[in-house]
Amino acid sequence: MDWVIRRRVGRLDTLVFAGGIGENAPTIRTRICAGLGFLGIELDETPNTANAGVISAAAGRVAVRVIHTDEEHMIAQTVRRVLGLGLPTKGS
């Protein structure tokens, strides 16, 4: 199975975790990355547990990052755009 993933992914520079689970669940991030060492992914558990911005080990070939996202804001912006309401003005 590793060769199938490697063939489809090719080279991986960065893996990003975002959103509620991606930002706040170090155990889930550890479980996801556990089988991806063949891609060059290695976690440093100390920053991972602290939900730091960069959680990859220095020896890893792939940067693993945790990016804060405001999902509700992005959904609201998309709904406003789709409905033709434009961007909100201050106070709306």
mmCIF file of N, CA and C in Angstrom:
data_model
loop_
_atom_site.group_PDB
_atom_site.id
_atom_site.type_symbol
_atom_site.label_atom_id
_atom_site.label_comp_id
_atom_site.label_asym_id
_atom_site.label_seq_id
_atom_site.Cartn_x
_atom_site.Cartn_y
_atom_site.Cartn_z
ATOM 1 N N MET A 1 0.817 -1.192 0.000
ATOM 2 C CA MET A 1 0.000 0.000 0.000
ATOM 3 C C MET A 1 0.860 1.254 0.000
ATOM 4 N N ASP A 2 2.023 1.219 0.668
ATOM 5 C CA ASP A 2 2.905 2.391 0.705
ATOM 6 C C ASP A 2 3.262 2.864 -0.694
ATOM 7 N N TRP A 3 3.576 1.923 -1.578
ATOM 8 C CA TRP A 3 3.991 2.300 -2.931
ATOM 9 C C TRP A 3 2.857 2.961 -3.691
ATOM 10 N N VAL A 4 1.609 2.569 -3.411
ATOM 11 C CA VAL A 4 0.463 3.188 -4.087
ATOM 12 C C VAL A 4 0.346 4.650 -3.664
ATOM 13 N N ILE A 5 0.447 4.891 -2.365
ATOM 14 C CA ILE A 5 0.363 6.270 -1.866
ATOM 15 C C ILE A 5 1.534 7.089 -2.393
ATOM 16 N N ARG A 6 2.737 6.542 -2.303
ATOM 17 C CA ARG A 6 3.927 7.265 -2.753
ATOM 18 C C ARG A 6 3.813 7.611 -4.233
ATOM 19 N N ARG A 7 3.299 6.674 -5.005
ATOM 20 C CA ARG A 7 3.165 6.896 -6.449
ATOM 21 C C ARG A 7 2.141 7.996 -6.743
ATOM 22 N N ARG A 8 1.055 8.000 -6.011
ATOM 23 C CA ARG A 8 0.004 9.001 -6.242
ATOM 24 C C ARG A 8 0.381 10.372 -5.695
ATOM 25 N N VAL A 9 1.036 10.401 -4.547
ATOM 26 C CA VAL A 9 1.400 11.663 -3.913
ATOM 27 C C VAL A 9 2.651 12.248 -4.547
ATOM 28 N N GLY A 10 3.585 11.390 -4.912
ATOM 29 C CA GLY A 10 4.863 11.886 -5.419
ATOM 30 C C GLY A 10 5.681 12.419 -4.268
ATOM 31 N N ARG A 11 6.119 13.655 -4.390
ATOM 32 C CA ARG A 11 6.909 14.277 -3.328
ATOM 33 C C ARG A 11 6.009 15.161 -2.470
ATOM 34 N N LEU A 12 6.189 15.081 -1.185
ATOM 35 C CA LEU A 12 5.379 15.859 -0.250
ATOM 36 C C LEU A 12 6.291 16.832 0.480
ATOM 37 N N ASP A 13 5.961 18.114 0.451
ATOM 38 C CA ASP A 13 6.759 19.127 1.135
ATOM 39 C C ASP A 13 6.196 19.462 2.509
ATOM 40 N N THR A 14 4.870 19.577 2.579
ATOM 41 C CA THR A 14 4.226 20.002 3.819
ATOM 42 C C THR A 14 2.903 19.276 3.996
ATOM 43 N N LEU A 15 2.636 18.876 5.236
ATOM 44 C CA LEU A 15 1.340 18.332 5.621
ATOM 45 C C LEU A 15 0.735 19.326 6.592
ATOM 46 N N VAL A 16 -0.504 19.761 6.325
ATOM 47 C CA VAL A 16 -1.152 20.770 7.156
ATOM 48 C C VAL A 16 -2.369 20.168 7.842
ATOM 49 N N PHE A 17 -2.457 20.409 9.141
ATOM 50 C CA PHE A 17 -3.641 20.071 9.917
ATOM 51 C C PHE A 17 -4.350 21.372 10.238
ATOM 52 N N ALA A 18 -5.661 21.421 9.993
ATOM 53 C CA ALA A 18 -6.435 22.636 10.251
ATOM 54 C C ALA A 18 -7.828 22.250 10.727
ATOM 55 N N GLY A 19 -8.582 23.228 11.149
ATOM 56 C CA GLY A 19 -9.933 22.984 11.616
ATOM 57 C C GLY A 19 -9.929 22.484 13.049
ATOM 58 N N GLY A 20 -11.093 22.281 13.590
ATOM 59 C CA GLY A 20 -11.239 21.900 14.991
ATOM 60 C C GLY A 20 -10.413 20.708 15.406
ATOM 61 N N ILE A 21 -10.528 19.608 14.703
ATOM 62 C CA ILE A 21 -9.774 18.408 15.058
ATOM 63 C C ILE A 21 -8.308 18.581 14.717
ATOM 64 N N GLY A 22 -8.015 19.122 13.554
ATOM 65 C CA GLY A 22 -6.627 19.310 13.146
ATOM 66 C C GLY A 22 -5.857 20.229 14.069
ATOM 67 N N GLU A 23 -6.549 21.232 14.627
ATOM 68 C CA GLU A 23 -5.890 22.195 15.503
ATOM 69 C C GLU A 23 -5.796 21.735 16.948
ATOM 70 N N ASN A 24 -6.707 20.876 17.378
ATOM 71 C CA ASN A 24 -6.841 20.603 18.813
ATOM 72 C C ASN A 24 -6.751 19.142 19.218
ATOM 73 N N ALA A 25 -6.318 18.263 18.335
ATOM 74 C CA ALA A 25 -6.313 16.833 18.663
ATOM 75 C C ALA A 25 -4.955 16.203 18.378
ATOM 76 N N PRO A 26 -3.987 16.393 19.282
ATOM 77 C CA PRO A 26 -2.653 15.829 19.048
ATOM 78 C C PRO A 26 -2.653 14.311 18.908
ATOM 79 N N THR A 27 -3.541 13.632 19.607
ATOM 80 C CA THR A 27 -3.603 12.171 19.500
ATOM 81 C C THR A 27 -4.011 11.746 18.097
ATOM 82 N N ILE A 28 -4.969 12.445 17.520
ATOM 83 C CA ILE A 28 -5.415 12.136 16.157
ATOM 84 C C ILE A 28 -4.285 12.414 15.170
ATOM 85 N N ARG A 29 -3.602 13.556 15.335
ATOM 86 C CA ARG A 29 -2.477 13.867 14.445
ATOM 87 C C ARG A 29 -1.407 12.782 14.530
ATOM 88 N N THR A 30 -1.116 12.320 15.741
ATOM 89 C CA THR A 30 -0.122 11.256 15.921
ATOM 90 C C THR A 30 -0.554 9.995 15.198
ATOM 91 N N ARG A 31 -1.812 9.621 15.336
ATOM 92 C CA ARG A 31 -2.318 8.400 14.689
ATOM 93 C C ARG A 31 -2.268 8.520 13.169
ATOM 94 N N ILE A 32 -2.610 9.683 12.641
ATOM 95 C CA ILE A 32 -2.579 9.883 11.190
ATOM 96 C C ILE A 32 -1.152 9.769 10.669
ATOM 97 N N CYS A 33 -0.223 10.405 11.360
ATOM 98 C CA CYS A 33 1.170 10.445 10.889
ATOM 99 C C CYS A 33 1.942 9.163 11.168
ATOM 100 N N ALA A 34 1.450 8.329 12.066
ATOM 101 C CA ALA A 34 2.186 7.127 12.478
ATOM 102 C C ALA A 34 2.570 6.235 11.300
ATOM 103 N N GLY A 35 1.720 6.099 10.326
ATOM 104 C CA GLY A 35 2.005 5.229 9.196
ATOM 105 C C GLY A 35 2.564 5.942 7.981
ATOM 106 N N LEU A 36 2.960 7.203 8.144
ATOM 107 C CA LEU A 36 3.400 7.982 6.991
ATOM 108 C C LEU A 36 4.894 8.284 7.000
ATOM 109 N N GLY A 37 5.644 7.568 7.786
ATOM 110 C CA GLY A 37 7.091 7.756 7.824
ATOM 111 C C GLY A 37 7.740 7.540 6.471
ATOM 112 N N PHE A 38 7.181 6.654 5.657
ATOM 113 C CA PHE A 38 7.738 6.386 4.324
ATOM 114 C C PHE A 38 7.669 7.612 3.417
ATOM 115 N N LEU A 39 6.826 8.606 3.789
ATOM 116 C CA LEU A 39 6.752 9.851 3.024
ATOM 117 C C LEU A 39 7.706 10.909 3.582
ATOM 118 N N GLY A 40 8.390 10.572 4.672
ATOM 119 C CA GLY A 40 9.302 11.524 5.297
ATOM 120 C C GLY A 40 8.674 12.303 6.432
ATOM 121 N N ILE A 41 7.509 11.842 6.908
ATOM 122 C CA ILE A 41 6.804 12.530 7.980
ATOM 123 C C ILE A 41 7.231 11.962 9.326
ATOM 124 N N GLU A 42 7.725 12.849 10.187
ATOM 125 C CA GLU A 42 8.079 12.496 11.559
ATOM 126 C C GLU A 42 7.582 13.605 12.467
ATOM 127 N N LEU A 43 6.847 13.236 13.513
ATOM 128 C CA LEU A 43 6.357 14.231 14.461
ATOM 129 C C LEU A 43 7.300 14.376 15.634
ATOM 130 N N ASP A 44 7.342 15.574 16.185
ATOM 131 C CA ASP A 44 7.989 15.839 17.463
ATOM 132 C C ASP A 44 6.831 15.947 18.456
ATOM 133 N N GLU A 45 6.734 15.002 19.367
ATOM 134 C CA GLU A 45 5.572 14.931 20.247
ATOM 135 C C GLU A 45 5.434 16.121 21.195
ATOM 136 N N THR A 46 6.542 16.761 21.547
ATOM 137 C CA THR A 46 6.439 17.907 22.462
ATOM 138 C C THR A 46 5.652 19.053 21.833
ATOM 139 N N PRO A 47 6.039 19.563 20.662
ATOM 140 C CA PRO A 47 5.213 20.620 20.050
ATOM 141 C C PRO A 47 3.846 20.102 19.595
ATOM 142 N N ASN A 48 3.755 18.830 19.222
ATOM 143 C CA ASN A 48 2.458 18.273 18.829
ATOM 144 C C ASN A 48 1.481 18.354 19.996
ATOM 145 N N THR A 49 1.924 17.928 21.167
ATOM 146 C CA THR A 49 1.064 17.954 22.354
ATOM 147 C C THR A 49 0.681 19.382 22.730
ATOM 148 N N ALA A 50 1.572 20.328 22.453
ATOM 149 C CA ALA A 50 1.310 21.735 22.777
ATOM 150 C C ALA A 50 0.517 22.455 21.685
ATOM 151 N N ASN A 51 0.116 21.745 20.620
ATOM 152 C CA ASN A 51 -0.601 22.353 19.487
ATOM 153 C C ASN A 51 0.185 23.511 18.873
ATOM 154 N N ALA A 52 1.505 23.341 18.785
ATOM 155 C CA ALA A 52 2.374 24.374 18.209
ATOM 156 C C ALA A 52 2.131 24.485 16.706
ATOM 157 N N GLY A 53 2.644 25.532 16.117
ATOM 158 C CA GLY A 53 2.466 25.768 14.683
ATOM 159 C C GLY A 53 3.215 24.783 13.807
ATOM 160 N N VAL A 54 4.413 24.384 14.227
ATOM 161 C CA VAL A 54 5.195 23.379 13.502
ATOM 162 C C VAL A 54 5.394 22.205 14.444
ATOM 163 N N ILE A 55 4.943 21.025 14.019
ATOM 164 C CA ILE A 55 4.993 19.854 14.898
ATOM 165 C C ILE A 55 5.866 18.735 14.342
ATOM 166 N N SER A 56 6.543 19.001 13.234
ATOM 167 C CA SER A 56 7.413 17.978 12.643
ATOM 168 C C SER A 56 8.751 17.945 13.375
ATOM 169 N N ALA A 57 9.357 16.758 13.362
ATOM 170 C CA ALA A 57 10.686 16.591 13.937
ATOM 171 C C ALA A 57 11.699 17.245 13.007
ATOM 172 N N ALA A 58 12.783 17.738 13.585
ATOM 173 C CA ALA A 58 13.820 18.393 12.788
ATOM 174 C C ALA A 58 14.394 17.452 11.735
ATOM 175 N N ALA A 59 14.430 16.147 12.047
ATOM 176 C CA ALA A 59 15.003 15.172 11.114
ATOM 177 C C ALA A 59 14.041 14.788 9.989
ATOM 178 N N GLY A 60 12.778 15.156 10.104
ATOM 179 C CA GLY A 60 11.792 14.796 9.086
ATOM 180 C C GLY A 60 12.017 15.551 7.785
ATOM 181 N N ARG A 61 11.731 14.904 6.683
ATOM 182 C CA ARG A 61 11.865 15.544 5.366
ATOM 183 C C ARG A 61 10.658 16.411 5.018
ATOM 184 N N VAL A 62 9.555 16.204 5.724
ATOM 185 C CA VAL A 62 8.305 16.911 5.439
ATOM 186 C C VAL A 62 7.954 17.806 6.629
ATOM 187 N N ALA A 63 7.640 19.068 6.353
ATOM 188 C CA ALA A 63 7.164 19.960 7.408
ATOM 189 C C ALA A 63 5.725 19.592 7.735
ATOM 190 N N VAL A 64 5.429 19.471 9.021
ATOM 191 C CA VAL A 64 4.055 19.203 9.459
ATOM 192 C C VAL A 64 3.631 20.408 10.286
ATOM 193 N N ARG A 65 2.543 21.045 9.857
ATOM 194 C CA ARG A 65 2.103 22.297 10.478
ATOM 195 C C ARG A 65 0.671 22.206 10.979
ATOM 196 N N VAL A 66 0.382 22.999 11.991
ATOM 197 C CA VAL A 66 -0.971 23.159 12.507
ATOM 198 C C VAL A 66 -1.346 24.607 12.222
ATOM 199 N N ILE A 67 -2.381 24.799 11.415
ATOM 200 C CA ILE A 67 -2.793 26.133 10.980
ATOM 201 C C ILE A 67 -4.163 26.449 11.566
ATOM 202 N N HIS A 68 -4.265 27.592 12.231
ATOM 203 C CA HIS A 68 -5.554 28.040 12.775
ATOM 204 C C HIS A 68 -6.469 28.455 11.629
ATOM 205 N N THR A 69 -7.687 27.988 11.685
ATOM 206 C CA THR A 69 -8.688 28.407 10.704
ATOM 207 C C THR A 69 -9.947 28.852 11.427
ATOM 208 N N ASP A 70 -10.629 29.789 10.853
ATOM 209 C CA ASP A 70 -11.912 30.244 11.380
ATOM 210 C C ASP A 70 -12.972 29.741 10.404
ATOM 211 N N GLU A 71 -13.363 28.488 10.608
ATOM 212 C CA GLU A 71 -14.271 27.837 9.653
ATOM 213 C C GLU A 71 -15.607 28.551 9.546
ATOM 214 N N GLU A 72 -16.150 29.005 10.668
ATOM 215 C CA GLU A 72 -17.445 29.679 10.640
ATOM 216 C C GLU A 72 -17.376 30.960 9.803
ATOM 217 N N HIS A 73 -16.291 31.698 9.946
ATOM 218 C CA HIS A 73 -16.115 32.936 9.168
ATOM 219 C C HIS A 73 -16.035 32.620 7.671
ATOM 220 N N MET A 74 -15.267 31.592 7.317
ATOM 221 C CA MET A 74 -15.128 31.227 5.902
ATOM 222 C C MET A 74 -16.465 30.766 5.317
ATOM 223 N N ILE A 75 -17.231 30.011 6.080
ATOM 224 C CA ILE A 75 -18.556 29.571 5.612
ATOM 225 C C ILE A 75 -19.462 30.783 5.406
ATOM 226 N N ALA A 76 -19.455 31.709 6.374
ATOM 227 C CA ALA A 76 -20.296 32.905 6.262
ATOM 228 C C ALA A 76 -19.901 33.736 5.038
ATOM 229 N N GLN A 77 -18.600 33.897 4.791
ATOM 230 C CA GLN A 77 -18.144 34.644 3.607
ATOM 231 C C GLN A 77 -18.616 33.983 2.323
ATOM 232 N N THR A 78 -18.516 32.656 2.264
ATOM 233 C CA THR A 78 -18.935 31.934 1.066
ATOM 234 C C THR A 78 -20.434 32.075 0.845
ATOM 235 N N VAL A 79 -21.227 31.968 1.911
ATOM 236 C CA VAL A 79 -22.682 32.108 1.792
ATOM 237 C C VAL A 79 -23.028 33.512 1.305
ATOM 238 N N ARG A 80 -22.385 34.533 1.860
ATOM 239 C CA ARG A 80 -22.651 35.909 1.422
ATOM 240 C C ARG A 80 -22.322 36.080 -0.059
ATOM 241 N N ARG A 81 -21.185 35.490 -0.485
ATOM 242 C CA ARG A 81 -20.783 35.607 -1.897
ATOM 243 C C ARG A 81 -21.787 34.901 -2.796
ATOM 244 N N VAL A 82 -22.193 33.687 -2.429
ATOM 245 C CA VAL A 82 -23.140 32.910 -3.243
ATOM 246 C C VAL A 82 -24.485 33.616 -3.342
ATOM 247 N N LEU A 83 -24.894 34.245 -2.251
ATOM 248 C CA LEU A 83 -26.180 34.958 -2.247
ATOM 249 C C LEU A 83 -26.094 36.351 -2.851
ATOM 250 N N GLY A 84 -24.874 36.743 -3.256
ATOM 251 C CA GLY A 84 -24.687 38.048 -3.873
ATOM 252 C C GLY A 84 -24.771 39.200 -2.883
ATOM 253 N N LEU A 85 -24.460 38.943 -1.634
ATOM 254 C CA LEU A 85 -24.578 39.978 -0.604
ATOM 255 C C LEU A 85 -23.272 40.754 -0.431
ATOM 256 N N GLY A 86 -22.199 40.312 -1.076
ATOM 257 C CA GLY A 86 -20.911 40.991 -0.953
ATOM 258 C C GLY A 86 -20.295 40.764 0.421
ATOM 259 N N LEU A 87 -19.201 41.434 0.660
ATOM 260 C CA LEU A 87 -18.537 41.311 1.949
ATOM 261 C C LEU A 87 -19.225 42.188 2.974
ATOM 262 N N PRO A 88 -19.233 41.743 4.233
ATOM 263 C CA PRO A 88 -19.902 42.555 5.263
ATOM 264 C C PRO A 88 -19.158 43.861 5.506
ATOM 265 N N THR A 89 -19.921 44.898 5.833
ATOM 266 C CA THR A 89 -19.307 46.170 6.219
ATOM 267 C C THR A 89 -19.210 46.204 7.740
ATOM 268 N N LYS A 90 -18.444 47.127 8.231
ATOM 269 C CA LYS A 90 -18.253 47.222 9.671
ATOM 270 C C LYS A 90 -19.612 47.407 10.349
ATOM 271 N N GLY A 91 -19.863 46.570 11.337
ATOM 272 C CA GLY A 91 -21.122 46.654 12.075
ATOM 273 C C GLY A 91 -22.237 45.785 11.527
ATOM 274 N N SER A 92 -22.001 45.050 10.403
ATOM 275 C CA SER A 92 -23.086 44.189 9.890
ATOM 276 C C SER A 92 -22.746 42.737 10.058
#
